[in-house]
PDB file of C-alpha atoms and ligand atoms in Angstrom:
ATOM      1  CA  MET D   1      44.195 -62.166  62.777  1.00 49.00           C
ATOM      2  CA  ASN D   2      46.425 -59.448  60.857  1.00 51.00           C
ATOM      3  CA  GLU D   3      49.651 -61.898  60.772  1.00 53.00           C
ATOM      4  CA  ASP D   4      52.782 -60.971  59.237  1.00 75.00           C
ATOM      5  CA  TRP D   5      56.295 -63.095  59.526  1.00 81.00           C
ATOM      6  CA  LYS D   6      57.985 -59.510  60.133  1.00 85.00           C
ATOM      7  CA  PHE D   7      55.423 -58.672  63.562  1.00 94.00           C
ATOM      8  CA  GLU D   8      55.559 -61.952  64.185  1.00 94.00           C
ATOM      9  CA  ARG D   9      59.536 -62.495  64.617  1.00 94.00           C
ATOM     10  CA  ARG D  10      59.759 -59.300  66.872  1.00 96.00           C
ATOM     11  CA  ARG D  11      57.212 -60.330  68.897  1.00 97.00           C
ATOM     12  CA  ASN D  12      58.538 -63.525  69.924  1.00 97.00           C
ATOM     13  CA  ARG D  13      62.143 -61.825  70.883  1.00 97.00           C
ATOM     14  CA  LEU D  14      59.047 -59.341  73.148  1.00 98.00           C
ATOM     15  CA  VAL D  15      58.593 -63.028  74.754  1.00 98.00           C
ATOM     16  CA  ILE D  16      62.199 -63.567  75.543  1.00 98.00           C
ATOM     17  CA  GLU D  17      62.736 -60.632  76.579  1.00 98.00           C
ATOM     18  CA  LEU D  18      60.189 -60.395  79.243  1.00 98.00           C
ATOM     19  CA  ARG D  19      61.086 -63.709  80.317  1.00 98.00           C
ATOM     20  CA  GLU D  20      64.427 -62.275  80.994  1.00 98.00           C
ATOM     21  CA  LYS D  21      62.704 -59.353  83.140  1.00 98.00           C
ATOM     22  CA  GLY D  22      61.442 -61.862  85.086  1.00 97.00           C
ATOM     23  CA  ILE D  23      57.634 -62.939  83.824  1.00 98.00           C
ATOM     24  CA  VAL D  24      57.013 -66.309  84.263  1.00 98.00           C
ATOM     25  CA  ASP D  25      53.587 -67.392  84.181  1.00 98.00           C
ATOM     26  CA  GLU D  26      53.468 -69.084  80.660  1.00 98.00           C
ATOM     27  CA  ARG D  27      48.878 -68.005  80.104  1.00 98.00           C
ATOM     28  CA  VAL D  28      50.651 -64.683  79.963  1.00 98.00           C
ATOM     29  CA  LEU D  29      53.614 -65.017  77.714  1.00 98.00           C
ATOM     30  CA  ALA D  30      51.424 -67.076  75.694  1.00 98.00           C
ATOM     31  CA  ALA D  31      48.711 -64.328  74.937  1.00 98.00           C
ATOM     32  CA  ILE D  32      51.766 -61.395  74.138  1.00 98.00           C
ATOM     33  CA  ASN D  33      52.564 -63.558  71.972  1.00 98.00           C
ATOM     34  CA  ARG D  34      49.732 -63.804  69.995  1.00 97.00           C
ATOM     35  CA  VAL D  35      48.203 -60.285  70.466  1.00 98.00           C
ATOM     36  CA  PRO D  36      49.596 -58.211  67.661  1.00 97.00           C
ATOM     37  CA  ARG D  37      50.794 -54.791  69.982  1.00 98.00           C
ATOM     38  CA  HIS D  38      51.062 -53.315  66.139  1.00 97.00           C
ATOM     39  CA  MET D  39      47.510 -52.369  65.614  1.00 97.00           C
ATOM     40  CA  PHE D  40      46.867 -50.883  68.795  1.00 98.00           C
ATOM     41  CA  VAL D  41      49.257 -47.998  68.029  1.00 98.00           C
ATOM     42  CA  ASP D  42      49.159 -45.574  65.234  1.00 96.00           C
ATOM     43  CA  GLN D  43      51.480 -46.401  61.829  1.00 95.00           C
ATOM     44  CA  ALA D  44      54.101 -44.278  62.739  1.00 96.00           C
ATOM     45  CA  PHE D  45      54.984 -46.451  65.643  1.00 97.00           C
ATOM     46  CA  HIS D  46      55.162 -50.236  64.069  1.00 95.00           C
ATOM     47  CA  ALA D  47      58.777 -50.366  64.515  1.00 94.00           C
ATOM     48  CA  ARG D  48      58.854 -50.020  67.798  1.00 97.00           C
ATOM     49  CA  SER D  49      55.319 -51.376  68.815  1.00 97.00           C
ATOM     50  CA  TYR D  50      57.365 -54.459  69.329  1.00 98.00           C
ATOM     51  CA  ASN D  51      60.246 -53.108  71.468  1.00 98.00           C
ATOM     52  CA  ASP D  52      59.564 -53.026  75.378  1.00 98.00           C
ATOM     53  CA  GLU D  53      58.105 -49.150  75.946  1.00 98.00           C
ATOM     54  CA  ALA D  54      55.169 -47.698  76.188  1.00 97.00           C
ATOM     55  CA  LEU D  55      54.246 -45.308  73.254  1.00 98.00           C
ATOM     56  CA  PRO D  56      51.338 -42.702  72.826  1.00 97.00           C
ATOM     57  CA  ILE D  57      48.273 -43.041  71.995  1.00 96.00           C
ATOM     58  CA  GLY D  58      46.894 -39.675  71.325  1.00 93.00           C
ATOM     59  CA  LEU D  59      45.234 -37.450  74.645  1.00 93.00           C
ATOM     60  CA  LYS D  60      48.301 -37.601  76.363  1.00 92.00           C
ATOM     61  CA  GLN D  61      47.709 -40.852  76.877  1.00 94.00           C
ATOM     62  CA  THR D  62      49.498 -44.185  76.113  1.00 96.00           C
ATOM     63  CA  ILE D  63      49.906 -47.800  75.812  1.00 97.00           C
ATOM     64  CA  SER D  64      51.813 -49.180  78.963  1.00 96.00           C
ATOM     65  CA  GLN D  65      54.965 -50.887  78.631  1.00 97.00           C
ATOM     66  CA  PRO D  66      55.070 -54.746  77.945  1.00 98.00           C
ATOM     67  CA  PHE D  67      56.736 -55.009  80.806  1.00 98.00           C
ATOM     68  CA  THR D  68      53.493 -53.205  83.253  1.00 97.00           C
ATOM     69  CA  VAL D  69      50.966 -54.989  80.575  1.00 98.00           C
ATOM     70  CA  ALA D  70      52.678 -58.843  81.562  1.00 98.00           C
ATOM     71  CA  THR D  71      53.118 -57.897  85.228  1.00 98.00           C
ATOM     72  CA  GLN D  72      49.937 -56.490  85.972  1.00 98.00           C
ATOM     73  CA  SER D  73      48.199 -59.957  83.981  1.00 98.00           C
ATOM     74  CA  GLN D  74      50.847 -62.095  85.679  1.00 98.00           C
ATOM     75  CA  ALA D  75      49.619 -60.882  89.395  1.00 98.00           C
ATOM     76  CA  LEU D  76      46.273 -60.978  88.212  1.00 98.00           C
ATOM     77  CA  ALA D  77      46.521 -64.486  86.849  1.00 98.00           C
ATOM     78  CA  PRO D  78      42.877 -64.739  85.614  1.00 98.00           C
ATOM     79  CA  LYS D  79      41.012 -68.135  85.102  1.00 97.00           C
ATOM     80  CA  ARG D  80      38.789 -69.336  82.752  1.00 97.00           C
ATOM     81  CA  ASP D  81      35.393 -67.525  81.602  1.00 98.00           C
ATOM     82  CA  GLU D  82      36.635 -65.652  85.113  1.00 98.00           C
ATOM     83  CA  ARG D  83      34.588 -61.832  84.937  1.00 98.00           C
ATOM     84  CA  ILE D  84      37.124 -59.238  85.111  1.00 98.00           C
ATOM     85  CA  LEU D  85      37.447 -55.693  85.051  1.00 98.00           C
ATOM     86  CA  GLU D  86      39.369 -53.193  83.228  1.00 98.00           C
ATOM     87  CA  ILE D  87      39.548 -49.633  83.698  1.00 98.00           C
ATOM     88  CA  GLY D  88      40.995 -47.899  81.607  1.00 98.00           C
ATOM     89  CA  THR D  89      40.472 -49.128  78.136  1.00 98.00           C
ATOM     90  CA  GLY D  90      42.750 -46.906  76.427  1.00 98.00           C
ATOM     91  CA  SER D  91      44.538 -48.981  73.476  1.00 98.00           C
ATOM     92  CA  GLY D  92      42.970 -51.815  74.180  1.00 98.00           C
ATOM     93  CA  TYR D  93      45.636 -53.856  73.994  1.00 98.00           C
ATOM     94  CA  GLN D  94      45.943 -55.051  77.653  1.00 98.00           C
ATOM     95  CA  ALA D  95      42.507 -55.975  77.884  1.00 98.00           C
ATOM     96  CA  ALA D  96      42.821 -57.659  74.012  1.00 98.00           C
ATOM     97  CA  VAL D  97      45.324 -59.834  76.455  1.00 98.00           C
ATOM     98  CA  LEU D  98      43.651 -60.852  79.091  1.00 98.00           C
ATOM     99  CA  TYR D  99      41.103 -62.079  76.364  1.00 98.00           C
ATOM    100  CA  GLU D 100      43.702 -64.280  74.930  1.00 98.00           C
ATOM    101  CA  MET D 101      43.833 -65.975  78.856  1.00 98.00           C
ATOM    102  CA  GLY D 102      40.700 -66.676  78.419  1.00 98.00           C
ATOM    103  CA  ALA D 103      38.925 -64.340  80.763  1.00 98.00           C
ATOM    104  CA  LYS D 104      35.726 -62.284  79.884  1.00 98.00           C
ATOM    105  CA  VAL D 105      36.534 -58.936  79.764  1.00 98.00           C
ATOM    106  CA  PHE D 106      34.683 -55.720  80.320  1.00 98.00           C
ATOM    107  CA  SER D 107      36.545 -52.237  80.448  1.00 98.00           C
ATOM    108  CA  ILE D 108      35.859 -48.770  81.068  1.00 98.00           C
ATOM    109  CA  GLU D 109      37.479 -45.405  78.896  1.00 98.00           C
ATOM    110  CA  ARG D 110      36.750 -42.135  80.634  1.00 97.00           C
ATOM    111  CA  MET D 111      37.962 -40.540  77.276  1.00 97.00           C
ATOM    112  CA  ARG D 112      35.220 -40.972  74.323  1.00 97.00           C
ATOM    113  CA  ALA D 113      37.681 -40.137  71.381  1.00 97.00           C
ATOM    114  CA  LEU D 114      39.670 -43.592  72.767  1.00 97.00           C
ATOM    115  CA  TYR D 115      36.771 -45.440  73.236  1.00 98.00           C
ATOM    116  CA  GLU D 116      35.222 -44.706  69.922  1.00 98.00           C
ATOM    117  CA  ARG D 117      38.688 -45.417  68.905  1.00 97.00           C
ATOM    118  CA  THR D 118      39.274 -48.756  70.614  1.00 98.00           C
ATOM    119  CA  ASN D 119      35.623 -50.427  71.110  1.00 97.00           C
ATOM    120  CA  PRO D 120      35.337 -50.714  66.897  1.00 98.00           C
ATOM    121  CA  LEU D 121      39.572 -51.708  66.271  1.00 98.00           C
ATOM    122  CA  LEU D 122      39.021 -54.776  69.758  1.00 98.00           C
ATOM    123  CA  LYS D 123      35.462 -56.106  66.801  1.00 98.00           C
ATOM    124  CA  SER D 124      37.669 -55.991  63.787  1.00 98.00           C
ATOM    125  CA  LEU D 125      40.294 -57.891  65.626  1.00 98.00           C
ATOM    126  CA  GLY D 126      37.160 -60.064  67.096  1.00 98.00           C
ATOM    127  CA  TYR D 127      38.489 -59.258  70.494  1.00 98.00           C
ATOM    128  CA  ARG D 128      34.588 -59.726  72.258  1.00 98.00           C
ATOM    129  CA  ILE D 129      35.504 -57.892  74.716  1.00 98.00           C
ATOM    130  CA  VAL D 130      32.960 -55.390  76.560  1.00 98.00           C
ATOM    131  CA  THR D 131      33.582 -51.695  75.955  1.00 98.00           C
ATOM    132  CA  MET D 132      31.501 -48.732  78.249  1.00 98.00           C
ATOM    133  CA  PHE D 133      32.180 -45.020  78.321  1.00 98.00           C
ATOM    134  CA  GLY D 134      32.142 -43.660  81.600  1.00 98.00           C
ATOM    135  CA  ASP D 135      33.800 -42.953  84.582  1.00 98.00           C
ATOM    136  CA  GLY D 136      35.722 -46.289  85.350  1.00 98.00           C
ATOM    137  CA  MET D 137      35.737 -45.127  89.277  1.00 97.00           C
ATOM    138  CA  GLN D 138      32.993 -45.320  89.479  1.00 97.00           C
ATOM    139  CA  GLY D 139      32.934 -49.342  88.432  1.00 98.00           C
ATOM    140  CA  TRP D 140      30.359 -50.644  86.648  1.00 98.00           C
ATOM    141  CA  SER D 141      27.865 -51.952  89.208  1.00 98.00           C
ATOM    142  CA  SER D 142      25.345 -53.765  86.393  1.00 98.00           C
ATOM    143  CA  MET D 143      27.813 -56.070  85.440  1.00 98.00           C
ATOM    144  CA  ALA D 144      29.304 -56.328  88.854  1.00 98.00           C
ATOM    145  CA  PRO D 145      30.520 -59.418  90.692  1.00 98.00           C
ATOM    146  CA  PHE D 146      33.666 -59.113  89.392  1.00 98.00           C
ATOM    147  CA  ASP D 147      36.626 -61.628  89.945  1.00 98.00           C
ATOM    148  CA  GLY D 148      38.811 -59.590  89.024  1.00 98.00           C
ATOM    149  CA  ILE D 149      39.632 -55.732  88.047  1.00 98.00           C
ATOM    150  CA  ILE D 150      42.930 -54.300  87.201  1.00 98.00           C
ATOM    151  CA  VAL D 151      43.223 -50.718  86.814  1.00 98.00           C
ATOM    152  CA  THR D 152      45.512 -49.717  84.326  1.00 98.00           C
ATOM    153  CA  ALA D 153      46.077 -45.564  85.533  1.00 97.00           C
ATOM    154  CA  GLY D 154      47.876 -44.311  88.685  1.00 97.00           C
ATOM    155  CA  ALA D 155      45.166 -43.811  91.376  1.00 97.00           C
ATOM    156  CA  GLN D 156      46.015 -41.837  94.149  1.00 96.00           C
ATOM    157  CA  GLU D 157      43.684 -44.128  96.141  1.00 97.00           C
ATOM    158  CA  VAL D 158      42.024 -47.833  96.093  1.00 97.00           C
ATOM    159  CA  PRO D 159      38.100 -46.691  95.333  1.00 97.00           C
ATOM    160  CA  GLU D 160      36.208 -48.463  97.419  1.00 97.00           C
ATOM    161  CA  VAL D 161      33.197 -47.888  94.908  1.00 98.00           C
ATOM    162  CA  LEU D 162      35.840 -50.637  92.794  1.00 98.00           C
ATOM    163  CA  LEU D 163      36.683 -52.779  95.770  1.00 98.00           C
ATOM    164  CA  GLN D 164      32.484 -53.329  96.701  1.00 98.00           C
ATOM    165  CA  GLN D 165      32.239 -55.068  93.113  1.00 98.00           C
ATOM    166  CA  LEU D 166      34.557 -57.574  94.160  1.00 98.00           C
ATOM    167  CA  LYS D 167      33.282 -61.068  94.390  1.00 98.00           C
ATOM    168  CA  LEU D 168      33.057 -62.146  98.257  1.00 98.00           C
ATOM    169  CA  PRO D 169      35.007 -65.361  98.755  1.00 97.00           C
ATOM    170  CA  GLU D 170      32.599 -68.513  98.842  1.00 95.00           C
ATOM    171  CA  GLY D 171      33.234 -71.498 100.906  1.00 91.00           C
ATOM    172  CA  MET D 172      36.565 -72.487 100.084  1.00 88.00           C
ATOM    173  CA  LYS D 173      36.742 -69.994  97.074  1.00 90.00           C
ATOM    174  CA  SER D 174      38.323 -66.688  98.003  1.00 92.00           C
ATOM    175  CA  GLY D 175      37.125 -63.025  96.719  1.00 98.00           C
ATOM    176  CA  GLY D 176      38.175 -60.749  94.100  1.00 98.00           C
ATOM    177  CA  ARG D 177      41.123 -59.064  93.659  1.00 98.00           C
ATOM    178  CA  MET D 178      42.107 -56.213  92.049  1.00 98.00           C
ATOM    179  CA  ILE D 179      45.339 -54.922  90.687  1.00 98.00           C
ATOM    180  CA  ILE D 180      46.076 -51.204  91.034  1.00 98.00           C
ATOM    181  CA  PRO D 181      48.534 -48.901  91.128  1.00 98.00           C
ATOM    182  CA  VAL D 182      48.387 -46.774  94.536  1.00 98.00           C
ATOM    183  CA  GLY D 183      50.155 -43.136  95.080  1.00 97.00           C
ATOM    184  CA  PRO D 184      51.452 -39.976  93.401  1.00 97.00           C
ATOM    185  CA  ARG D 185      52.039 -38.521  90.145  1.00 95.00           C
ATOM    186  CA  GLU D 186      55.244 -39.581  90.254  1.00 96.00           C
ATOM    187  CA  GLU D 187      55.797 -42.877  91.621  1.00 96.00           C
ATOM    188  CA  GLN D 188      52.762 -45.976  92.086  1.00 97.00           C
ATOM    189  CA  ILE D 189      53.061 -48.859  94.264  1.00 98.00           C
ATOM    190  CA  MET D 190      51.135 -51.222  92.425  1.00 98.00           C
ATOM    191  CA  THR D 191      49.187 -53.328  94.854  1.00 98.00           C
ATOM    192  CA  HIS D 192      47.004 -56.473  94.599  1.00 98.00           C
ATOM    193  CA  VAL D 193      43.959 -56.623  97.087  1.00 98.00           C
ATOM    194  CA  VAL D 194      41.744 -59.979  97.464  1.00 98.00           C
ATOM    195  CA  ARG D 195      38.618 -59.217  99.401  1.00 98.00           C
ATOM    196  CA  THR D 196      38.636 -61.965 102.375  1.00 97.00           C
ATOM    197  CA  GLY D 197      34.894 -60.771 103.562  1.00 96.00           C
ATOM    198  CA  GLU D 198      32.307 -58.737 103.300  1.00 95.00           C
ATOM    199  CA  SER D 199      34.198 -55.620 104.784  1.00 95.00           C
ATOM    200  CA  THR D 200      37.272 -57.200 104.973  1.00 97.00           C
ATOM    201  CA  PHE D 201      40.643 -56.979 102.513  1.00 97.00           C
ATOM    202  CA  GLU D 202      43.810 -57.650 102.612  1.00 97.00           C
ATOM    203  CA  SER D 203      46.732 -56.329  99.866  1.00 97.00           C
ATOM    204  CA  VAL D 204      50.340 -57.009  99.158  1.00 97.00           C
ATOM    205  CA  GLU D 205      52.671 -54.876  97.380  1.00 97.00           C
ATOM    206  CA  LEU D 206      54.744 -55.056  94.237  1.00 96.00           C
ATOM    207  CA  ASP D 207      56.906 -52.655  92.486  1.00 94.00           C
ATOM    208  CA  SER D 208      57.194 -49.070  91.418  1.00 96.00           C
ATOM    209  CA  PHE D 209      56.209 -47.902  88.052  1.00 96.00           C
ATOM    210  CA  ARG D 210      54.705 -44.678  86.771  1.00 94.00           C
ATOM    211  CA  PHE D 211      51.129 -45.014  84.658  1.00 94.00           C
ATOM    212  CA  VAL D 212      49.399 -41.884  83.307  1.00 93.00           C
ATOM    213  CA  PRO D 213      46.257 -41.107  86.351  1.00 94.00           C
ATOM    214  CA  LEU D 214      43.747 -42.484  87.058  1.00 95.00           C
ATOM    215  CA  LEU D 215      40.716 -39.426  87.164  1.00 94.00           C
ATOM    216  CA  GLY D 216      37.221 -38.930  87.407  1.00 89.00           C
ATOM    217  CA  SER D 217      34.729 -37.889  85.649  1.00 86.00           C
ATOM    218  CA  THR D 218      34.866 -38.468  81.549  1.00 92.00           C
ATOM    219  CA  VAL D 219      35.819 -35.857  78.868  1.00 93.00           C
ATOM    220  CA  GLY D 220      33.692 -36.217  75.413  1.00 89.00           C
TER     221      GLY D 220
HETATM  222  N1  LIG I 301      44.946 -50.368  79.240  1.00 97.44           N
HETATM  223  C1  LIG I 301      45.448 -49.298  78.384  1.00 97.44           C
HETATM  224  C2  LIG I 301      46.288 -50.142  77.326  1.00 97.44           C
HETATM  225  O1  LIG I 301      46.507 -51.400  77.216  1.00 97.44           O
HETATM  226  O2  LIG I 301      46.599 -49.244  76.870  1.00 97.44           O
HETATM  227  C3  LIG I 301      46.300 -48.122  79.375  1.00 97.44           C
HETATM  228  C4  LIG I 301      45.713 -47.054  78.955  1.00 97.44           C
HETATM  229  S1  LIG I 301      46.440 -45.666  80.037  1.00 97.44           S
HETATM  230  C5  LIG I 301      47.849 -45.902  80.576  1.00 97.44           C
HETATM  231  C6  LIG I 301      45.497 -45.266  80.734  1.00 97.44           C
HETATM  232  C7  LIG I 301      44.225 -45.277  80.176  1.00 97.44           C
HETATM  233  O3  LIG I 301      43.248 -45.081  82.110  1.00 97.44           O
HETATM  234  C8  LIG I 301      44.048 -44.028  79.472  1.00 97.44           C
HETATM  235  O4  LIG I 301      43.599 -44.566  78.385  1.00 97.44           O
HETATM  236  C9  LIG I 301      43.433 -42.960  80.169  1.00 97.44           C
HETATM  237  O5  LIG I 301      41.772 -41.823  79.445  1.00 97.44           O
HETATM  238  C10 LIG I 301      41.940 -44.271  81.207  1.00 97.44           C
HETATM  239  N2  LIG I 301      40.863 -43.332  82.338  1.00 97.44           N
HETATM  240  C11 LIG I 301      41.821 -42.518  83.754  1.00 97.44           C
HETATM  241  N3  LIG I 301      40.586 -42.590  84.161  1.00 97.44           N
HETATM  242  C12 LIG I 301      39.892 -43.485  83.965  1.00 97.44           C
HETATM  243  C13 LIG I 301      38.705 -42.967  84.548  1.00 97.44           C
HETATM  244  N4  LIG I 301      38.460 -42.547  85.363  1.00 97.44           N
HETATM  245  N5  LIG I 301      37.746 -44.513  84.193  1.00 97.44           N
HETATM  246  C14 LIG I 301      37.906 -44.594  82.484  1.00 97.44           C
HETATM  247  N6  LIG I 301      39.375 -44.242  82.597  1.00 97.44           N
HETATM  248  C15 LIG I 301      39.965 -44.111  82.754  1.00 97.44           C
END
């Protein structure tokens, strides 16, 4: 899969760095060790693609920092074959990491130009991810309910529509969960929400991050 020894060594070093920064989920680290991040950025950024930094992907958008991707993936902790909805496909990198963890991934992007670039890229790399061009704030009702939802843009508040697309708890099995950065433009708190009943949810706040904003309506 576009393997290249030079990038493989850099990827190994990135995994060591993420471990040192506190990522402990071996499934997340293994997935990051498999996904060729350089393929998700412009060639001009190849040399920096395994640095722990966000990089531009055009249209004022970014591929998230690997530490952020790892933190969100670890908090979501998708199990094999769980249905996961991502809001904000962007470069497709986060979706690929979740796919490598064994999840069934659905992903929505609001910018047509990004959707049209990323959809064929994911296919060419062998990632069977179902993507859609649309406003992720509306979720994906025809594919719901989801075991997990991951929002990769900063939200001012948790969208009610998305909460309703989380699975309800069943017997001993807990309800769907959502990982979403919530807060003003300058800084958001990563929030872990779990559905506990028809209209009840529990949330826990994790660390603070800075994302590009989650915006309603589509572009292009
Ligand atoms: N997950 C992406 C990745 O791995 O590259 C991160 C991309 S970037 C931090 C956030 C993305 O969310 C952008 O591509 C942006 O266009 C998209 N976005 C923002 N609001 C959205 C919405 N309402 N619906 C869908 N995508 C949205």
